[in-house]
């Protein structure tokens, strides 16, 4: 099962590169062509969310992305920002959820990213990292 790992500094300028890497790896998998743009957009949103979380908490560690080709094409984007239990929930694609919350710009950006991801990716999970530091956005597409 081929695995590609990619790390980048938490700066918005590097999100485009991460998106291109994900798209290139997805092209190597037997992923249907109509899903390539979905992979590119979803990976960009997940990486943008991770960058926002790192910058909000002043974390300079690399944002990490892992792409795996197996029975599914799986993209995982990991950040190292503190996690609250409300951030680890079932992701709802209901945009009305955003209007009922009052939050700072970074939190709103994170919620918008999760809402977009929920609309793009059928198999989406937002989980706590195994060591308890940070979160992982896991997206999967069948091959």
GROMACS .gro file of C-alpha atoms in nm:
model
  143
    1UNK     CA    1   0.000   0.000   0.000
    2UNK     CA    2   0.181   0.317  -0.118
    3UNK     CA    3   0.200   0.601   0.136
    4UNK     CA    4   0.312   0.960   0.076
    5UNK     CA    5   0.390   1.184   0.374
    6UNK     CA    6   0.421   1.558   0.332
    7UNK     CA    7   0.487   1.827   0.592
    8UNK     CA    8   0.473   2.202   0.547
    9UNK     CA    9   0.514   2.519   0.751
   10UNK     CA   10   0.181   2.654   0.879
   11UNK     CA   11   0.154   2.936   0.627
   12UNK     CA   12  -0.133   2.987   0.381
   13UNK     CA   13   0.110   3.007   0.089
   14UNK     CA   14   0.198   2.637   0.133
   15UNK     CA   15  -0.163   2.514   0.114
   16UNK     CA   16  -0.157   2.534  -0.265
   17UNK     CA   17   0.151   2.311  -0.277
   18UNK     CA   18  -0.015   2.058  -0.045
   19UNK     CA   19  -0.322   2.060  -0.270
   20UNK     CA   20  -0.105   1.992  -0.576
   21UNK     CA   21   0.075   1.705  -0.401
   22UNK     CA   22  -0.258   1.546  -0.304
   23UNK     CA   23  -0.389   1.587  -0.657
   24UNK     CA   24  -0.075   1.431  -0.808
   25UNK     CA   25  -0.090   1.131  -0.574
   26UNK     CA   26  -0.464   1.089  -0.641
   27UNK     CA   27  -0.388   1.077  -1.014
   28UNK     CA   28  -0.153   0.783  -0.949
   29UNK     CA   29  -0.434   0.592  -0.779
   30UNK     CA   30  -0.708   0.447  -0.996
   31UNK     CA   31  -0.937   0.724  -0.867
   32UNK     CA   32  -1.217   0.821  -1.107
   33UNK     CA   33  -1.134   1.144  -1.287
   34UNK     CA   34  -1.444   1.326  -1.162
   35UNK     CA   35  -1.319   1.289  -0.804
   36UNK     CA   36  -0.979   1.454  -0.863
   37UNK     CA   37  -1.113   1.808  -0.824
   38UNK     CA   38  -1.299   1.697  -0.510
   39UNK     CA   39  -0.975   1.559  -0.363
   40UNK     CA   40  -0.790   1.880  -0.452
   41UNK     CA   41  -1.054   2.108  -0.297
   42UNK     CA   42  -1.111   1.895   0.013
   43UNK     CA   43  -0.740   1.861   0.082
   44UNK     CA   44  -0.699   2.237   0.044
   45UNK     CA   45  -0.979   2.302   0.294
   46UNK     CA   46  -0.836   2.054   0.545
   47UNK     CA   47  -0.488   2.205   0.511
   48UNK     CA   48  -0.625   2.560   0.546
   49UNK     CA   49  -0.805   2.455   0.864
   50UNK     CA   50  -0.481   2.311   1.005
   51UNK     CA   51  -0.288   2.629   0.918
   52UNK     CA   52  -0.551   2.846   1.090
   53UNK     CA   53  -0.537   2.626   1.400
   54UNK     CA   54  -0.155   2.640   1.416
   55UNK     CA   55  -0.145   3.016   1.369
   56UNK     CA   56  -0.418   3.077   1.629
   57UNK     CA   57  -0.212   2.898   1.894
   58UNK     CA   58   0.132   3.014   1.775
   59UNK     CA   59   0.246   2.664   1.679
   60UNK     CA   60   0.536   2.650   1.435
   61UNK     CA   61   0.543   2.269   1.397
   62UNK     CA   62   0.479   2.138   1.049
   63UNK     CA   63   0.126   2.059   0.937
   64UNK     CA   64   0.138   1.695   0.828
   65UNK     CA   65  -0.045   1.529   0.544
   66UNK     CA   66  -0.047   1.157   0.471
   67UNK     CA   67  -0.187   1.013   0.150
   68UNK     CA   68  -0.248   0.638   0.123
   69UNK     CA   69  -0.349   0.432  -0.177
   70UNK     CA   70  -0.514   0.102  -0.083
   71UNK     CA   71  -0.872  -0.015  -0.116
   72UNK     CA   72  -0.952   0.357  -0.079
   73UNK     CA   73  -0.760   0.675  -0.145
   74UNK     CA   74  -0.716   0.823   0.203
   75UNK     CA   75  -0.595   1.175   0.283
   76UNK     CA   76  -0.518   1.265   0.644
   77UNK     CA   77  -0.425   1.616   0.754
   78UNK     CA   78  -0.289   1.653   1.107
   79UNK     CA   79  -0.245   1.965   1.317
   80UNK     CA   80  -0.096   2.002   1.664
   81UNK     CA   81  -0.330   2.264   1.810
   82UNK     CA   82  -0.521   2.203   2.135
   83UNK     CA   83  -0.850   2.021   2.086
   84UNK     CA   84  -1.179   2.064   2.269
   85UNK     CA   85  -1.447   1.797   2.273
   86UNK     CA   86  -1.681   2.024   2.075
   87UNK     CA   87  -1.433   2.028   1.787
   88UNK     CA   88  -1.444   1.648   1.764
   89UNK     CA   89  -1.799   1.587   1.657
   90UNK     CA   90  -1.993   1.443   1.373
   91UNK     CA   91  -1.944   1.689   1.091
   92UNK     CA   92  -2.277   1.829   0.977
   93UNK     CA   93  -2.310   1.979   0.629
   94UNK     CA   94  -2.586   2.212   0.753
   95UNK     CA   95  -2.474   2.574   0.691
   96UNK     CA   96  -2.747   2.693   0.930
   97UNK     CA   97  -2.530   2.562   1.214
   98UNK     CA   98  -2.286   2.846   1.143
   99UNK     CA   99  -2.544   3.119   1.196
  100UNK     CA  100  -2.635   3.002   1.546
  101UNK     CA  101  -2.281   3.033   1.678
  102UNK     CA  102  -2.095   3.343   1.780
  103UNK     CA  103  -1.724   3.297   1.744
  104UNK     CA  104  -1.402   3.471   1.654
  105UNK     CA  105  -1.287   3.479   1.291
  106UNK     CA  106  -1.051   3.182   1.329
  107UNK     CA  107  -1.320   2.962   1.482
  108UNK     CA  108  -1.564   3.065   1.211
  109UNK     CA  109  -1.302   2.988   0.945
  110UNK     CA  110  -1.254   2.643   1.098
  111UNK     CA  111  -1.631   2.579   1.107
  112UNK     CA  112  -1.673   2.691   0.746
  113UNK     CA  113  -1.390   2.457   0.641
  114UNK     CA  114  -1.555   2.165   0.821
  115UNK     CA  115  -1.892   2.245   0.664
  116UNK     CA  116  -1.737   2.259   0.317
  117UNK     CA  117  -1.555   1.931   0.381
  118UNK     CA  118  -1.877   1.764   0.492
  119UNK     CA  119  -2.038   1.872   0.167
  120UNK     CA  120  -1.747   1.747  -0.043
  121UNK     CA  121  -1.643   1.422   0.121
  122UNK     CA  122  -1.880   1.136   0.196
  123UNK     CA  123  -1.635   0.953   0.425
  124UNK     CA  124  -1.506   1.227   0.658
  125UNK     CA  125  -1.383   1.201   1.015
  126UNK     CA  126  -1.235   1.461   1.250
  127UNK     CA  127  -1.057   1.277   1.528
  128UNK     CA  128  -0.815   1.350   1.808
  129UNK     CA  129  -0.455   1.259   1.731
  130UNK     CA  130  -0.343   0.931   1.894
  131UNK     CA  131  -0.112   1.113   2.136
  132UNK     CA  132  -0.391   1.353   2.235
  133UNK     CA  133  -0.220   1.656   2.082
  134UNK     CA  134  -0.404   1.802   1.785
  135UNK     CA  135  -0.662   1.670   1.544
  136UNK     CA  136  -0.667   1.469   1.225
  137UNK     CA  137  -0.904   1.529   0.937
  138UNK     CA  138  -0.940   1.193   0.763
  139UNK     CA  139  -1.100   1.182   0.418
  140UNK     CA  140  -1.152   0.868   0.212
  141UNK     CA  141  -1.264   0.799  -0.145
  142UNK     CA  142  -1.333   0.451  -0.288
  143UNK     CA  143  -1.118   0.335  -0.577
   0.00000   0.00000   0.00000
